[in-house]
Every structure is written in C-alpha cells, then in structure tokens.
Amino acid sequence: VSQSRYSPIEDTPAWEAGIEPGDRVIAVDGKSTKGLSLVEASQLMRGKKGSKTVLSIVREGEDKPKDISITRGSVKIKSVKYTDLGDGYGYFKITSFIENTGKDLEKALTDHLQVSKVIKGIVIDLRRNPGGLLDQAIRVSDLFIPEGKIVSTIGRDKAKEEIVYASKKARFTGFPIMVLMNEYSASASEIVAGALQDNKRAIIMGEKSFGKEYASYYRKQELYRL
C-alpha cells in the first residue's frame, strides 16, 4: 500500500478530507502500512461512523509526510454524474465502476435525450476513475458499440481465449464521443476507453492512463487485455 499510488473516489470521506490522486498512504493512526496488503490496510481504516482516523501520506512534490484526519462515514457512491452542455451535447462523469454503473449511465443518457431531443455528441470523463467491475465496463461499452469485440481475456492456457462481443443492442450510436483520461484512470476505465477506441466509437484525450495498476490487477486474475 505504501508503495502504490491511488485515486480516491469522489464524494467519499477520503475525498472530502483532501486526499488527492497519487497520495501514498504510509501509516494509519500511526501504524505503518509497509508490508500490508490492500485488504489489511483497509481494515485499519475501518471504524464506527463519525469516528476519526488519521492517514499519514506522502504527496508528490512535497518533502515531508503529512497527516490528514478523516471522519469515517457511510460510503454511498454516485458513479455517474450528468451535465447538460446544451445544444444536444452532454457531459458524463463516471467516478467508478460499481454494480449499477451501466444502468445509471443508460438512464442519464436517456434523460439527456429526453431533454435535448437529439444527441449531437457526448464527453465521457474517466479521469481519476480507479476502475471497478469488469462486467460494468462491458455494459457501458455495449451502450455505444453496435457490433464488434469489447474485450478479450486469456488465462495461463493461451488456447482458452474468452471474447466478449457487443450484443448488437446498442441504443446510443451515430454521434461522436470524446473520452477523457489521465494517469489515474485505471482497470475498467482502460477497458472502456480501449473498446470505444478500437471500435472507432470515440477519440481519447488527456494523458496516458495508469496502465501499471491495470496490468497488475488483471494479472492477479490471469486476465489480459488484448
């Protein structure tokens, strides 16, 4: 944990307390995270709602570690945020890929269509999105891709390749898409960006995505993006 960068999910207690993308957690309430797994470190952070915990972090560009006090709370993540940009254009921020992300994005797109009557183009903002569930990355991609490959996975036996294709039920086609990425866009975010780009449904703008975290995460599950 202390050797890894991460991005806090928006609207969580860590985000509100001022934890920033790229911060390295080196201690929780004075206990070092060195040698701890992510699960073990997470357990140290857990506690009663309303109680406080202090994270010691190292921030890029700063000489000394700093302590940040966080008030624990119930994490209720709104993974899709929508803004009507006017004249048929919409902005959709996906903060993470959780159980209802695909459904929530579809609803937001439907609401946008009802308001604007036509979709001329959209921006999908995946900056600082640390990823999440693979099935939701597939569902999000499937909303826009009329046909073609979404993702391929290979285990140790390279002869056993699993390919997920678009369902050909895409509701939102025929308009341009811009996907925003940065160095903290990882895992499921990279799958969506890659699928939309490979199928010529979107242009990708911003910064090179995290990559390293993405590869590490999927190697543990013996899955590889082609």
mmCIF file of C-alpha atoms in Angstrom:
data_model
loop_
_atom_site.group_PDB
_atom_site.id
_atom_site.type_symbol
_atom_site.label_atom_id
_atom_site.label_comp_id
_atom_site.label_asym_id
_atom_site.label_seq_id
_atom_site.Cartn_x
_atom_site.Cartn_y
_atom_site.Cartn_z
ATOM 1 C CA VAL A 1 0.000 0.000 0.000
ATOM 2 C CA SER A 2 2.752 2.434 0.944
ATOM 3 C CA GLN A 3 4.451 1.835 -2.399
ATOM 4 C CA SER A 4 1.348 2.369 -4.543
ATOM 5 C CA ARG A 5 -0.414 5.438 -5.849
ATOM 6 C CA TYR A 6 -4.168 5.506 -5.937
ATOM 7 C CA SER A 7 -7.054 7.813 -6.653
ATOM 8 C CA PRO A 8 -9.813 8.351 -4.079
ATOM 9 C CA ILE A 9 -13.353 8.012 -5.351
ATOM 10 C CA GLU A 10 -15.249 11.292 -5.453
ATOM 11 C CA ASP A 11 -17.682 12.185 -2.659
ATOM 12 C CA THR A 12 -16.181 9.684 -0.193
ATOM 13 C CA PRO A 13 -14.817 10.736 3.242
ATOM 14 C CA ALA A 14 -11.224 10.462 1.957
ATOM 15 C CA TRP A 15 -12.016 12.737 -0.994
ATOM 16 C CA GLU A 16 -13.760 15.289 1.207
ATOM 17 C CA ALA A 17 -10.880 15.276 3.702
ATOM 18 C CA GLY A 18 -8.419 16.267 0.996
ATOM 19 C CA ILE A 19 -6.760 13.003 -0.050
ATOM 20 C CA GLU A 20 -5.523 13.559 -3.597
ATOM 21 C CA PRO A 21 -4.790 11.242 -6.526
ATOM 22 C CA GLY A 22 -1.251 9.932 -6.229
ATOM 23 C CA ASP A 23 -1.023 10.187 -2.435
ATOM 24 C CA ARG A 24 0.836 7.279 -0.836
ATOM 25 C CA VAL A 25 -0.548 6.074 2.493
ATOM 26 C CA ILE A 26 2.402 5.202 4.732
ATOM 27 C CA ALA A 27 0.590 4.870 8.072
ATOM 28 C CA VAL A 28 -2.894 4.621 9.566
ATOM 29 C CA ASP A 29 -3.254 6.052 13.081
ATOM 30 C CA GLY A 30 0.495 5.780 13.446
ATOM 31 C CA LYS A 31 0.732 2.153 12.305
ATOM 32 C CA SER A 32 2.925 1.671 9.249
ATOM 33 C CA THR A 33 1.354 0.166 6.137
ATOM 34 C CA LYS A 34 4.691 -1.227 4.978
ATOM 35 C CA GLY A 35 4.271 -4.883 4.056
ATOM 36 C CA LEU A 36 0.479 -4.809 4.430
ATOM 37 C CA SER A 37 -1.861 -5.945 1.702
ATOM 38 C CA LEU A 38 -4.595 -3.615 0.461
ATOM 39 C CA VAL A 39 -7.176 -5.598 2.444
ATOM 40 C CA GLU A 40 -5.117 -5.384 5.645
ATOM 41 C CA ALA A 41 -4.597 -1.641 5.239
ATOM 42 C CA SER A 42 -8.300 -1.155 4.530
ATOM 43 C CA GLN A 43 -9.171 -2.943 7.760
ATOM 44 C CA LEU A 44 -7.052 -0.436 9.664
ATOM 45 C CA MET A 45 -9.078 2.391 8.166
ATOM 46 C CA ARG A 46 -12.451 0.909 9.038
ATOM 47 C CA GLY A 47 -14.335 2.001 12.128
ATOM 48 C CA LYS A 48 -17.531 3.400 13.577
ATOM 49 C CA LYS A 49 -19.321 6.075 11.562
ATOM 50 C CA GLY A 50 -18.444 9.509 12.907
ATOM 51 C CA SER A 51 -15.162 8.419 14.450
ATOM 52 C CA LYS A 52 -11.866 9.738 13.159
ATOM 53 C CA THR A 53 -8.785 8.149 11.681
ATOM 54 C CA VAL A 54 -5.511 9.776 10.705
ATOM 55 C CA LEU A 55 -3.765 8.826 7.482
ATOM 56 C CA SER A 56 -0.100 9.673 7.080
ATOM 57 C CA ILE A 57 0.555 10.292 3.415
ATOM 58 C CA VAL A 58 3.427 11.181 1.141
ATOM 59 C CA ARG A 59 2.472 13.587 -1.634
ATOM 60 C CA GLU A 60 4.428 14.064 -4.822
ATOM 61 C CA GLY A 61 6.362 17.323 -4.816
ATOM 62 C CA GLU A 62 6.361 17.671 -1.030
ATOM 63 C CA ASP A 63 9.415 16.970 1.119
ATOM 64 C CA LYS A 64 7.744 15.653 4.259
ATOM 65 C CA PRO A 65 4.842 13.301 5.037
ATOM 66 C CA LYS A 66 1.633 14.908 6.236
ATOM 67 C CA ASP A 67 -1.199 13.709 8.444
ATOM 68 C CA ILE A 68 -4.793 14.029 7.265
ATOM 69 C CA SER A 69 -7.684 13.456 9.651
ATOM 70 C CA ILE A 70 -10.699 11.718 8.145
ATOM 71 C CA THR A 71 -14.142 11.400 9.700
ATOM 72 C CA ARG A 72 -15.467 7.950 8.906
ATOM 73 C CA GLY A 73 -18.835 7.742 7.214
ATOM 74 C CA SER A 74 -21.117 5.592 5.116
ATOM 75 C CA VAL A 75 -19.826 5.458 1.565
ATOM 76 C CA LYS A 76 -22.658 5.935 -0.894
ATOM 77 C CA ILE A 77 -21.090 6.287 -4.294
ATOM 78 C CA LYS A 78 -22.857 8.011 -7.161
ATOM 79 C CA SER A 79 -20.821 6.626 -10.013
ATOM 80 C CA VAL A 80 -22.419 8.626 -12.843
ATOM 81 C CA LYS A 81 -22.798 12.398 -12.915
ATOM 82 C CA TYR A 82 -24.522 14.166 -15.804
ATOM 83 C CA THR A 83 -24.412 17.757 -17.015
ATOM 84 C CA ASP A 84 -26.396 19.078 -19.969
ATOM 85 C CA LEU A 85 -23.999 21.180 -22.066
ATOM 86 C CA GLY A 86 -26.774 22.487 -24.280
ATOM 87 C CA ASP A 87 -27.461 22.209 -27.995
ATOM 88 C CA GLY A 88 -27.622 18.406 -27.833
ATOM 89 C CA TYR A 89 -24.282 17.874 -26.102
ATOM 90 C CA GLY A 90 -23.830 16.136 -22.752
ATOM 91 C CA TYR A 91 -21.082 15.559 -20.181
ATOM 92 C CA PHE A 92 -20.990 12.272 -18.254
ATOM 93 C CA LYS A 93 -18.549 11.774 -15.409
ATOM 94 C CA ILE A 94 -18.035 8.137 -14.339
ATOM 95 C CA THR A 95 -16.271 8.102 -10.973
ATOM 96 C CA SER A 96 -16.000 4.305 -10.632
ATOM 97 C CA PHE A 97 -17.473 1.084 -11.975
ATOM 98 C CA ILE A 98 -19.825 -0.375 -9.372
ATOM 99 C CA GLU A 99 -22.904 -2.619 -9.545
ATOM 100 C CA ASN A 100 -25.263 -0.099 -11.174
ATOM 101 C CA THR A 101 -22.889 1.986 -13.287
ATOM 102 C CA GLY A 102 -24.102 0.694 -16.644
ATOM 103 C CA LYS A 103 -27.754 1.109 -15.671
ATOM 104 C CA ASP A 104 -27.153 4.575 -14.239
ATOM 105 C CA LEU A 105 -25.296 5.735 -17.347
ATOM 106 C CA GLU A 106 -28.075 4.432 -19.585
ATOM 107 C CA LYS A 107 -30.628 6.354 -17.515
ATOM 108 C CA ALA A 108 -28.530 9.529 -17.668
ATOM 109 C CA LEU A 109 -28.235 9.195 -21.449
ATOM 110 C CA THR A 110 -31.989 8.616 -21.743
ATOM 111 C CA ASP A 111 -32.683 11.692 -19.590
ATOM 112 C CA HIS A 112 -30.326 13.726 -21.778
ATOM 113 C CA LEU A 113 -32.135 12.553 -24.921
ATOM 114 C CA GLN A 114 -35.493 13.500 -23.439
ATOM 115 C CA VAL A 115 -34.249 16.986 -22.577
ATOM 116 C CA SER A 116 -32.312 17.743 -25.762
ATOM 117 C CA LYS A 117 -34.441 15.627 -28.179
ATOM 118 C CA VAL A 118 -31.251 14.703 -30.023
ATOM 119 C CA ILE A 119 -27.717 13.721 -29.007
ATOM 120 C CA LYS A 120 -25.134 15.551 -31.084
ATOM 121 C CA GLY A 121 -22.160 14.378 -29.056
ATOM 122 C CA ILE A 122 -21.029 13.493 -25.547
ATOM 123 C CA VAL A 123 -17.995 13.662 -23.298
ATOM 124 C CA ILE A 124 -17.292 10.671 -21.048
ATOM 125 C CA ASP A 125 -14.939 11.736 -18.276
ATOM 126 C CA LEU A 126 -12.911 8.833 -16.852
ATOM 127 C CA ARG A 127 -10.210 10.956 -15.259
ATOM 128 C CA ARG A 128 -9.273 9.790 -11.751
ATOM 129 C CA ASN A 129 -11.506 6.744 -12.193
ATOM 130 C CA PRO A 130 -9.724 3.853 -10.441
ATOM 131 C CA GLY A 131 -11.856 1.208 -12.171
ATOM 132 C CA GLY A 132 -14.046 -1.469 -10.652
ATOM 133 C CA LEU A 133 -16.225 -4.230 -12.035
ATOM 134 C CA LEU A 134 -15.371 -5.781 -15.379
ATOM 135 C CA ASP A 135 -18.996 -6.590 -16.214
ATOM 136 C CA GLN A 136 -19.925 -2.922 -15.810
ATOM 137 C CA ALA A 137 -17.111 -1.838 -18.121
ATOM 138 C CA ILE A 138 -18.556 -4.248 -20.686
ATOM 139 C CA ARG A 139 -22.100 -2.967 -20.170
ATOM 140 C CA VAL A 140 -21.008 0.659 -20.542
ATOM 141 C CA SER A 141 -19.116 -0.141 -23.748
ATOM 142 C CA ASP A 142 -22.095 -2.100 -25.085
ATOM 143 C CA LEU A 143 -24.298 1.007 -24.887
ATOM 144 C CA PHE A 144 -22.294 2.620 -27.684
ATOM 145 C CA ILE A 145 -20.794 -0.180 -29.794
ATOM 146 C CA PRO A 146 -23.235 -1.594 -32.385
ATOM 147 C CA GLU A 147 -21.035 -4.593 -33.139
ATOM 148 C CA GLY A 148 -17.503 -5.862 -32.646
ATOM 149 C CA LYS A 149 -15.216 -7.053 -29.883
ATOM 150 C CA ILE A 150 -15.362 -5.355 -26.487
ATOM 151 C CA VAL A 151 -12.712 -7.269 -24.569
ATOM 152 C CA SER A 152 -10.625 -10.432 -24.814
ATOM 153 C CA THR A 153 -9.177 -12.369 -21.897
ATOM 154 C CA ILE A 154 -6.551 -15.106 -21.805
ATOM 155 C CA GLY A 155 -5.599 -17.313 -18.873
ATOM 156 C CA ARG A 156 -2.486 -19.404 -18.419
ATOM 157 C CA ASP A 157 -3.712 -21.690 -21.149
ATOM 158 C CA LYS A 158 -3.424 -19.346 -24.109
ATOM 159 C CA ALA A 159 -5.586 -21.654 -26.193
ATOM 160 C CA LYS A 160 -8.539 -20.740 -23.993
ATOM 161 C CA GLU A 161 -9.340 -17.226 -25.119
ATOM 162 C CA GLU A 162 -12.568 -15.659 -23.930
ATOM 163 C CA ILE A 163 -14.008 -12.918 -26.113
ATOM 164 C CA VAL A 164 -16.905 -10.653 -25.255
ATOM 165 C CA TYR A 165 -18.653 -9.172 -28.261
ATOM 166 C CA ALA A 166 -21.154 -6.337 -28.420
ATOM 167 C CA SER A 167 -24.723 -7.535 -28.011
ATOM 168 C CA LYS A 168 -25.813 -5.528 -31.080
ATOM 169 C CA LYS A 169 -28.402 -3.808 -28.897
ATOM 170 C CA ALA A 170 -26.545 -0.517 -28.575
ATOM 171 C CA ARG A 171 -29.034 2.324 -28.097
ATOM 172 C CA PHE A 172 -26.630 5.227 -28.390
ATOM 173 C CA THR A 173 -24.906 5.325 -31.763
ATOM 174 C CA GLY A 174 -24.467 7.787 -34.587
ATOM 175 C CA PHE A 175 -22.880 10.629 -32.622
ATOM 176 C CA PRO A 176 -19.266 11.437 -31.689
ATOM 177 C CA ILE A 177 -17.818 10.581 -28.272
ATOM 178 C CA MET A 178 -14.816 12.080 -26.524
ATOM 179 C CA VAL A 179 -13.299 10.113 -23.627
ATOM 180 C CA LEU A 180 -11.123 11.971 -21.136
ATOM 181 C CA MET A 181 -8.344 10.020 -19.394
ATOM 182 C CA ASN A 182 -5.432 10.806 -17.106
ATOM 183 C CA GLU A 183 -2.694 8.968 -15.250
ATOM 184 C CA TYR A 184 -5.147 7.878 -12.534
ATOM 185 C CA SER A 185 -7.601 6.247 -14.960
ATOM 186 C CA ALA A 186 -7.167 2.515 -14.402
ATOM 187 C CA SER A 187 -8.531 -1.006 -14.903
ATOM 188 C CA ALA A 188 -12.183 -0.845 -16.024
ATOM 189 C CA SER A 189 -11.672 2.712 -17.258
ATOM 190 C CA GLU A 190 -8.970 1.488 -19.617
ATOM 191 C CA ILE A 191 -11.195 -1.323 -20.884
ATOM 192 C CA VAL A 192 -13.959 1.130 -21.801
ATOM 193 C CA ALA A 193 -11.554 3.584 -23.425
ATOM 194 C CA GLY A 194 -9.841 0.791 -25.347
ATOM 195 C CA ALA A 195 -13.083 -0.766 -26.530
ATOM 196 C CA LEU A 196 -14.532 2.527 -27.745
ATOM 197 C CA GLN A 197 -11.301 3.490 -29.462
ATOM 198 C CA ASP A 198 -10.724 0.092 -31.092
ATOM 199 C CA ASN A 199 -14.254 0.089 -32.462
ATOM 200 C CA LYS A 200 -13.874 3.665 -33.727
ATOM 201 C CA ARG A 201 -16.647 4.960 -31.478
ATOM 202 C CA ALA A 202 -14.596 7.523 -29.585
ATOM 203 C CA ILE A 203 -11.479 9.606 -29.553
ATOM 204 C CA ILE A 204 -9.378 9.526 -26.396
ATOM 205 C CA MET A 205 -7.964 12.746 -25.000
ATOM 206 C CA GLY A 206 -5.930 13.720 -21.970
ATOM 207 C CA GLU A 207 -2.977 11.860 -20.501
ATOM 208 C CA LYS A 208 -1.651 8.328 -20.674
ATOM 209 C CA SER A 209 -3.636 6.118 -18.300
ATOM 210 C CA PHE A 210 -2.193 4.396 -15.244
ATOM 211 C CA GLY A 211 -1.516 1.106 -17.041
ATOM 212 C CA LYS A 212 0.739 -0.361 -14.389
ATOM 213 C CA GLU A 213 -2.098 -0.739 -11.894
ATOM 214 C CA TYR A 214 -4.339 -2.094 -14.634
ATOM 215 C CA ALA A 215 -1.846 -4.781 -15.631
ATOM 216 C CA SER A 216 -1.127 -5.779 -12.042
ATOM 217 C CA TYR A 217 -4.822 -6.053 -11.191
ATOM 218 C CA TYR A 218 -5.639 -8.304 -14.101
ATOM 219 C CA ARG A 219 -2.548 -10.490 -13.803
ATOM 220 C CA LYS A 220 -3.789 -11.496 -10.373
ATOM 221 C CA GLN A 221 -6.933 -12.779 -12.075
ATOM 222 C CA GLU A 222 -4.953 -14.193 -15.001
ATOM 223 C CA LEU A 223 -6.740 -11.881 -17.385
ATOM 224 C CA TYR A 224 -5.029 -9.920 -20.106
ATOM 225 C CA ARG A 225 -6.398 -7.188 -22.340
ATOM 226 C CA LEU A 226 -5.548 -7.822 -25.995
#
